[in-house]
Short mmCIF file of C-alpha atoms and ligand atoms in Angstrom, two decimals:
data_model
loop_
_atom_site.label_atom_id
_atom_site.label_comp_id
_atom_site.label_asym_id
_atom_site.label_seq_id
_atom_site.Cartn_x
_atom_site.Cartn_y
_atom_site.Cartn_z
CA UNK A 1433 0.00 0.00 0.00
CA UNK A 1434 1.29 3.43 -0.93
CA UNK A 1435 1.48 5.62 2.19
CA UNK A 1436 0.99 9.38 2.05
CA UNK A 1437 2.25 11.00 5.23
CA UNK A 1438 0.88 14.51 5.67
CA UNK A 1439 1.35 14.81 9.42
CA UNK A 1440 4.09 17.45 9.26
CA UNK A 1441 6.67 19.12 7.04
CA UNK A 1442 9.29 17.94 9.54
CA UNK A 1443 8.99 14.43 8.04
CA UNK A 1444 11.14 15.19 5.00
CA UNK A 1445 14.26 13.09 4.46
CA UNK A 1446 17.46 14.70 3.17
CA UNK A 1447 17.72 14.44 -0.61
CA UNK A 1448 20.66 12.77 -2.36
CA UNK A 1449 22.12 16.20 -3.22
CA UNK A 1450 21.83 17.26 0.40
CA UNK A 1451 23.63 14.10 1.50
CA UNK A 1452 26.36 14.87 -1.03
CA UNK A 1453 26.63 18.42 0.37
CA UNK A 1454 27.02 16.90 3.85
CA UNK A 1455 29.70 14.48 2.69
CA UNK A 1456 31.81 17.17 1.09
CA UNK A 1457 31.36 19.86 3.77
CA UNK A 1458 34.48 21.49 5.16
CA UNK A 1459 34.23 21.22 8.97
CA UNK A 1460 35.97 22.25 12.21
CA UNK A 1461 35.16 22.54 15.90
CA UNK A 1462 32.26 24.99 16.10
CA UNK A 1463 32.58 25.43 19.88
CA UNK A 1464 36.01 26.93 19.05
CA UNK A 1465 34.30 28.97 16.29
CA UNK A 1466 36.31 27.00 13.72
CA UNK A 1467 33.71 25.37 11.51
CA UNK A 1468 33.87 27.21 8.16
CA UNK A 1469 30.55 25.84 6.88
CA UNK A 1470 28.71 26.98 10.01
CA UNK A 1471 30.34 30.39 9.76
CA UNK A 1472 29.27 30.71 6.12
CA UNK A 1473 25.72 29.70 6.99
CA UNK A 1474 25.55 32.16 9.90
CA UNK A 1475 26.81 35.00 7.72
CA UNK A 1476 24.38 34.14 4.93
CA UNK A 1477 21.38 33.93 7.23
CA UNK A 1478 22.25 37.17 9.05
CA UNK A 1479 22.52 38.93 5.67
CA UNK A 1480 19.28 37.41 4.32
CA UNK A 1481 17.40 38.62 7.39
CA UNK A 1482 19.19 41.96 7.65
CA UNK A 1483 20.66 41.47 11.14
CA UNK A 1484 24.20 41.82 12.49
CA UNK A 1485 24.72 38.21 13.48
CA UNK A 1486 23.26 34.70 13.45
CA UNK A 1487 23.66 31.58 15.56
CA UNK A 1488 23.14 28.05 14.20
CA UNK A 1489 21.10 26.07 16.73
CA UNK A 1490 19.77 22.54 16.87
CA UNK A 1491 16.06 23.40 16.78
CA UNK A 1492 13.43 26.08 16.40
CA UNK A 1493 12.64 25.59 20.07
CA UNK A 1494 16.21 26.46 21.02
CA UNK A 1495 16.18 29.55 18.79
CA UNK A 1496 12.90 30.78 20.28
CA UNK A 1497 13.88 30.09 23.85
CA UNK A 1498 17.28 31.76 23.50
CA UNK A 1499 15.46 34.81 22.13
CA UNK A 1500 13.15 34.83 25.14
CA UNK A 1501 15.98 34.35 27.62
CA UNK A 1502 18.08 37.13 26.07
CA UNK A 1503 15.23 39.66 26.09
CA UNK A 1504 13.51 39.08 29.41
CA UNK A 1505 14.18 38.71 33.13
CA UNK A 1506 12.59 36.15 35.47
CA UNK A 1507 9.12 37.37 36.46
CA UNK A 1508 8.51 39.08 33.10
CA UNK A 1509 5.53 38.55 30.84
CA UNK A 1510 5.67 37.66 27.15
CA UNK A 1511 2.74 38.50 24.83
CA UNK A 1512 1.89 35.77 22.29
CA UNK A 1513 -0.92 34.89 19.86
CA UNK A 1514 -3.43 32.07 20.43
CA UNK A 1515 -1.83 28.62 20.22
CA UNK A 1516 1.68 30.11 19.90
CA UNK A 1517 4.36 27.45 19.51
CA UNK A 1518 6.60 29.14 22.13
CA UNK A 1519 3.87 28.82 24.75
CA UNK A 1520 2.19 25.53 23.80
CA UNK A 1521 4.69 23.20 22.21
CA UNK A 1522 8.08 23.88 23.77
CA UNK A 1523 7.64 21.76 26.91
CA UNK A 1524 7.18 24.73 29.25
CA UNK A 1525 10.65 26.06 28.42
CA UNK A 1526 9.65 29.75 28.84
CA UNK A 1527 8.80 29.41 32.55
CA UNK A 1528 11.45 26.74 33.15
CA UNK A 1529 14.47 28.33 31.45
CA UNK A 1530 13.68 32.05 31.57
CA UNK A 1531 11.17 32.35 34.44
CA UNK A 1532 8.62 34.15 32.24
CA UNK A 1533 4.86 33.80 31.95
CA UNK A 1534 2.89 34.11 28.72
CA UNK A 1535 -0.15 36.21 28.02
CA UNK A 1536 -2.23 35.18 25.02
CA UNK A 1537 -3.91 37.85 22.88
CA UNK A 1538 -6.01 37.96 19.69
CA UNK A 1539 -7.71 35.09 17.88
CA UNK A 1540 -6.50 32.26 15.69
CA UNK A 1541 -2.86 33.27 16.09
CA UNK A 1542 -3.39 36.79 14.75
CA UNK A 1543 -3.42 39.93 16.87
CA UNK A 1544 -2.97 43.67 16.46
CA UNK A 1545 -1.35 46.72 18.04
CA UNK A 1546 -4.38 47.40 20.20
CA UNK A 1547 -4.14 43.89 21.70
CA UNK A 1548 -0.52 44.55 22.61
CA UNK A 1549 -1.29 47.92 24.18
CA UNK A 1550 -4.17 46.48 26.21
CA UNK A 1551 -2.12 43.48 27.35
CA UNK A 1552 0.76 45.53 28.72
CA UNK A 1553 0.71 45.40 32.51
CA UNK A 1554 0.91 48.69 34.45
CA UNK A 1555 4.49 49.61 35.31
CA UNK A 1556 3.90 48.99 39.01
CA UNK A 1557 6.46 46.94 40.90
CA UNK A 1558 3.79 44.45 42.00
CA UNK A 1559 2.86 43.62 38.41
CA UNK A 1560 4.85 41.37 36.10
CA UNK A 1561 6.92 43.45 33.72
CA UNK A 1562 5.71 43.04 30.14
CA UNK A 1563 8.92 42.91 28.14
CA UNK A 1564 8.56 40.90 24.92
CA UNK A 1565 6.07 40.25 22.11
CA UNK A 1566 6.36 37.09 19.98
CA UNK A 1567 4.81 36.89 16.52
CA UNK A 1568 4.57 33.56 14.63
CA UNK A 1569 4.76 33.77 10.82
CA UNK A 1570 3.34 31.67 9.27
CA UNK A 1571 1.25 30.80 12.28
CA UNK A 1572 0.13 27.26 12.93
CA UNK A 1573 -3.11 27.97 14.74
CA UNK A 1574 -4.54 29.80 11.76
CA UNK A 1575 -3.51 26.93 9.44
CA UNK A 1576 -0.22 28.27 8.05
CA UNK A 1577 -1.57 31.78 7.61
CA UNK A 1578 0.73 34.62 6.71
CA UNK A 1579 0.75 37.29 9.42
CA UNK A 1580 -0.24 40.47 7.53
CA UNK A 1581 2.72 42.79 7.15
CA UNK A 1582 0.65 45.90 7.97
CA UNK A 1583 -0.33 44.35 11.31
CA UNK A 1584 3.30 43.56 12.03
CA UNK A 1585 4.26 47.15 11.37
CA UNK A 1586 1.64 48.52 13.73
CA UNK A 1587 2.48 45.90 16.40
CA UNK A 1588 6.13 46.97 16.08
CA UNK A 1589 5.20 50.62 16.60
CA UNK A 1590 3.11 49.74 19.67
CA UNK A 1591 5.94 47.57 21.02
CA UNK A 1592 8.41 50.40 20.59
CA UNK A 1593 6.10 52.85 22.36
CA UNK A 1594 5.72 50.42 25.26
CA UNK A 1595 9.47 49.61 25.22
CA UNK A 1596 8.91 45.95 24.45
CA UNK A 1597 11.30 43.78 22.48
CA UNK A 1598 9.89 41.97 19.45
CA UNK A 1599 10.67 38.36 18.46
CA UNK A 1600 9.57 36.57 15.30
CA UNK A 1601 9.10 32.81 15.38
CA UNK A 1602 9.78 32.33 11.68
CA UNK A 1603 9.90 28.53 11.63
CA UNK A 1604 8.10 28.82 8.28
CA UNK A 1605 9.16 32.33 7.29
CA UNK A 1606 10.17 31.24 3.78
CA UNK A 1607 6.68 29.81 3.28
CA UNK A 1608 5.25 33.19 4.31
CA UNK A 1609 7.63 34.99 1.97
CA UNK A 1610 6.96 32.78 -1.06
CA UNK A 1611 3.18 32.96 -0.50
CA UNK A 1612 3.02 36.73 0.00
CA UNK A 1613 5.79 37.89 -2.30
CA UNK A 1614 7.34 39.90 0.56
CA UNK A 1615 11.05 39.25 1.07
CA UNK A 1616 12.23 37.64 4.31
CA UNK A 1617 14.38 40.76 4.71
CA UNK A 1618 11.29 42.98 4.82
CA UNK A 1619 9.44 40.50 7.02
CA UNK A 1620 12.29 40.44 9.53
CA UNK A 1621 12.95 44.18 9.49
CA UNK A 1622 10.68 45.11 12.39
CA UNK A 1623 11.99 42.48 14.78
CA UNK A 1624 14.84 42.53 17.29
CA UNK A 1625 15.29 38.76 16.94
CA UNK A 1626 14.10 36.18 14.43
CA UNK A 1627 14.32 32.39 14.58
CA UNK A 1628 14.06 30.40 11.34
CA UNK A 1629 14.00 26.63 10.70
CA UNK A 1630 15.75 24.72 7.93
CA UNK A 1631 14.17 21.44 9.01
CA UNK A 1632 10.55 22.23 8.07
CA UNK A 1633 9.53 23.09 4.51
CA UNK A 1634 13.14 23.61 3.46
CA UNK A 1635 13.77 19.92 4.01
CA UNK A 1636 17.04 19.86 6.00
CA UNK A 1637 17.26 17.06 8.59
CA UNK A 1638 18.23 19.34 11.50
CA UNK A 1639 18.83 22.97 12.25
CA UNK A 1640 17.54 26.44 12.88
CA UNK A 1641 19.07 29.86 13.31
CA UNK A 1642 18.55 32.80 15.61
CA UNK A 1643 19.45 36.24 14.28
CA UNK A 1644 19.77 39.60 16.04
CA UNK A 1645 22.32 42.18 17.13
CA UNK A 1646 25.94 41.07 17.62
CA UNK A 1647 25.69 41.62 21.39
CA UNK A 1648 22.53 39.56 21.70
CA UNK A 1649 23.91 36.71 19.57
CA UNK A 1650 27.10 36.67 21.65
CA UNK A 1651 24.97 36.18 24.76
CA UNK A 1652 22.87 33.56 23.01
CA UNK A 1653 26.04 31.68 22.03
CA UNK A 1654 27.07 31.45 25.69
CA UNK A 1655 23.57 30.32 26.71
CA UNK A 1656 23.47 27.76 23.90
CA UNK A 1657 26.62 26.19 25.41
CA UNK A 1658 25.14 26.39 28.91
CA UNK A 1659 22.01 24.56 27.67
CA UNK A 1660 24.11 21.80 26.13
CA UNK A 1661 23.67 23.00 22.57
CA UNK A 1662 27.32 23.57 21.66
CA UNK A 1663 28.09 21.35 18.67
CA UNK A 1664 31.44 20.35 17.20
CA UNK A 1665 31.91 19.40 13.49
CA UNK A 1666 28.39 20.55 12.82
CA UNK A 1667 29.24 21.89 9.38
CA UNK A 1668 27.84 18.62 8.04
CA UNK A 1669 24.41 19.86 9.15
CA UNK A 1670 25.01 23.49 8.23
CA UNK A 1671 25.81 22.19 4.72
CA UNK A 1672 22.27 20.81 4.46
CA UNK A 1673 20.83 24.14 5.59
CA UNK A 1674 22.95 25.99 3.00
CA UNK A 1675 21.83 23.55 0.31
CA UNK A 1676 18.21 24.02 1.34
CA UNK A 1677 18.48 27.82 1.18
CA UNK A 1678 19.99 27.63 -2.29
CA UNK A 1679 17.66 25.00 -3.77
CA UNK A 1680 14.47 24.54 -1.77
CA UNK A 1681 13.00 28.01 -1.30
CA UNK A 1682 11.36 28.66 -4.68
CA UNK A 1683 9.86 25.16 -4.76
CA UNK A 1684 7.79 25.94 -1.65
CA UNK A 1685 5.20 27.27 -4.11
CA UNK A 1686 4.70 23.61 -5.22
CA UNK A 1687 3.86 22.68 -1.61
CA UNK A 1688 1.41 25.58 -1.44
CA UNK A 1689 -0.23 24.54 -4.74
CA UNK A 1690 -0.47 20.94 -3.47
CA UNK A 1691 -2.07 22.15 -0.24
CA UNK A 1692 -4.63 24.18 -2.24
CA UNK A 1693 -5.42 21.16 -4.43
CA UNK A 1694 -5.77 19.01 -1.31
CA UNK A 1695 -8.18 21.48 0.30
CA UNK A 1696 -10.02 22.12 -2.98
CA UNK A 1697 -10.74 18.41 -3.41
CA UNK A 1698 -12.37 18.28 0.03
CA UNK A 1699 -14.48 21.42 -0.16
CA UNK A 1700 -18.23 21.13 0.18
CA UNK A 1701 -18.39 17.74 1.94
CA UNK A 1702 -21.07 17.69 4.64
CA UNK A 1703 -19.75 17.46 8.19
CA UNK A 1704 -16.28 18.82 7.52
CA UNK A 1705 -15.11 22.39 7.03
CA UNK A 1706 -12.01 22.99 4.96
CA UNK A 1707 -10.50 26.38 4.15
CA UNK A 1708 -8.25 27.03 1.16
CA UNK A 1709 -4.76 27.52 2.62
CA UNK A 1710 -2.33 30.37 2.03
CA UNK A 1711 0.71 28.11 2.46
CA UNK A 1712 1.27 24.41 3.21
CA UNK A 1713 -1.06 23.68 6.14
CA UNK A 1714 -4.69 22.57 5.78
CA UNK A 1715 -7.11 22.08 8.67
CA UNK A 1716 -10.11 19.74 8.44
CA UNK A 1717 -12.69 20.77 11.05
CA UNK A 1718 -15.38 18.20 11.80
CA UNK A 1719 -18.81 18.92 13.26
CA UNK A 1720 -18.22 16.14 15.80
CA UNK A 1721 -15.19 15.24 17.96
CA UNK A 1722 -14.21 12.39 15.64
CA UNK A 1723 -10.70 13.48 14.62
CA UNK A 1724 -8.84 10.67 16.39
CA UNK A 1725 -11.15 7.97 15.06
CA UNK A 1726 -10.88 9.45 11.59
CA UNK A 1727 -7.07 9.67 11.75
CA UNK A 1728 -6.84 6.03 12.81
CA UNK A 1729 -9.14 4.92 10.02
CA UNK A 1730 -7.25 6.92 7.40
CA UNK A 1731 -3.90 5.63 8.68
CA UNK A 1732 -5.10 2.05 8.08
CA UNK A 1733 -5.83 3.10 4.50
CA UNK A 1734 -2.36 4.65 4.09
CA UNK A 1735 -3.11 8.34 4.65
CA UNK A 1736 -1.60 9.90 7.73
CA UNK A 1737 -2.86 13.21 9.14
CA UNK A 1738 -2.25 14.65 12.60
CA UNK A 1739 -4.89 15.28 15.24
CA UNK A 1740 -4.63 18.85 16.53
CA UNK A 1741 -7.97 19.03 18.40
CA UNK A 1742 -10.73 16.52 19.16
CA UNK A 1743 -12.58 17.79 16.09
CA UNK A 1744 -9.64 18.84 13.92
CA UNK A 1745 -7.12 17.13 11.67
CA UNK A 1746 -4.14 18.78 10.05
CA UNK A 1747 -2.46 18.01 6.74
CA UNK A 1748 0.89 19.56 5.83
CA UNK A 1749 2.45 19.36 2.36
CA UNK A 1750 6.21 19.20 1.92
CA UNK A 1751 9.20 18.16 -0.16
CA UNK A 1752 8.30 14.47 0.09
CA UNK A 1753 4.73 14.90 -1.23
CA UNK A 1754 3.95 14.83 -4.95
CA UNK A 1755 0.84 15.89 -6.87
CA UNK A 1756 0.02 12.19 -7.24
CA UNK A 1757 0.20 11.75 -3.48
CA UNK A 1758 -2.38 14.52 -3.13
CA UNK A 1759 -4.69 12.70 -5.55
CA UNK A 1760 -4.28 9.44 -3.62
CA UNK A 1761 -4.81 11.13 -0.23
CA UNK A 1762 -7.85 13.15 -1.23
CA UNK A 1763 -9.38 10.13 -3.02
CA UNK A 1764 -9.10 8.09 0.18
CA UNK A 1765 -10.37 10.89 2.44
CA UNK A 1766 -13.34 11.57 0.16
CA UNK A 1767 -14.23 7.88 0.13
CA UNK A 1768 -14.14 7.73 3.92
CA UNK A 1769 -16.16 10.91 4.34
CA UNK A 1770 -18.70 10.34 1.59
CA UNK A 1771 -19.24 6.62 1.91
CA UNK A 1772 -19.57 7.02 5.66
CA UNK A 1773 -16.95 4.41 6.56
CA UNK A 1774 -17.18 6.06 9.93
C1 PLP B 95 5.83 27.69 14.50
C2 PLP B 95 6.89 26.80 15.06
N1 PLP B 95 7.86 27.34 15.82
C3 PLP B 95 8.84 26.59 16.34
C4 PLP B 95 8.89 25.23 16.12
C5 PLP B 95 9.97 24.44 16.81
O1 PLP B 95 10.82 23.80 15.97
P1 PLP B 95 11.64 22.50 16.46
O2 PLP B 95 10.72 21.35 16.31
O3 PLP B 95 12.81 22.48 15.53
O4 PLP B 95 12.04 22.73 17.87
C6 PLP B 95 7.90 24.63 15.33
C7 PLP B 95 7.94 23.16 15.09
O5 PLP B 95 7.12 22.59 14.43
C8 PLP B 95 6.87 25.43 14.79
O6 PLP B 95 5.88 24.90 14.05
#
């Protein structure tokens, strides 16, 4: 049976060319700052995002959490959108590693300047100090939606007025850029720090980067070592990230087209709501809390989706999914939904 695995864009396997890039990478001890491939990657990413410096880290979680730790003090509050990855899916790292609490604003992952202003705590010593705002772009909760650039600009102005730092969780920033036609440079411009992932849509097996000012990245480098994230001949992984940046950005539009085709084929079926996606994430919202049962049934038929809520399944397109796979997956899902195999 042919299996189509749409659970996440983290499921991609490194391509042959990526493996060749790994094999031929020039390496050194990165804890000594002597890995030339890591250095090249860090310089490239800093330039692409218009910041002074970059740090190669093992995961998006580490990039986000270093950003939080470098821009807050214990007891501070961090403003995030609904379902933000930093608050929901990073194992409680914000409170555990930085001593911060999160305040959620807006709906569906989106929020505006007014939300930020209203969420800021009074500057009284008995209140937590609001010190950081995190934006996620694209944001998962909204189904891979691009955070509108005009909103970001007004959030940035509000943050500046309130003296808050601004972090962008850009795990899928290249998806947002390809879908909207706005460069990652422009998308990053308003932020003090940005984390990006090479191991999602870009298809690298491991790796993320945090960018910001030279001072901040120097601090983050020390903290990365403290948290056990110092890596040695890690140029073999940085080589994959460099390959992905050179070869896998433009093709994200194929993933977006596949996601649209996937959603389009499931529109109008009674009992399930599907919205046409902006990028590579499609949510299937059922009238009843049957997502787990449905996922199990589909898995037996070779189509794997992830359960994100009792009544919601998620499908994510990526480098390992072809147009044919979309046809196979939607054919199976339609059969299950229409023939009532439930
Ligand atoms: C929006 C977002 N931010 C951060 C991360 C964390 O990335 P990692 O799994 O590399 O820690 C993810 C992972 O899926 C994500 O979707």
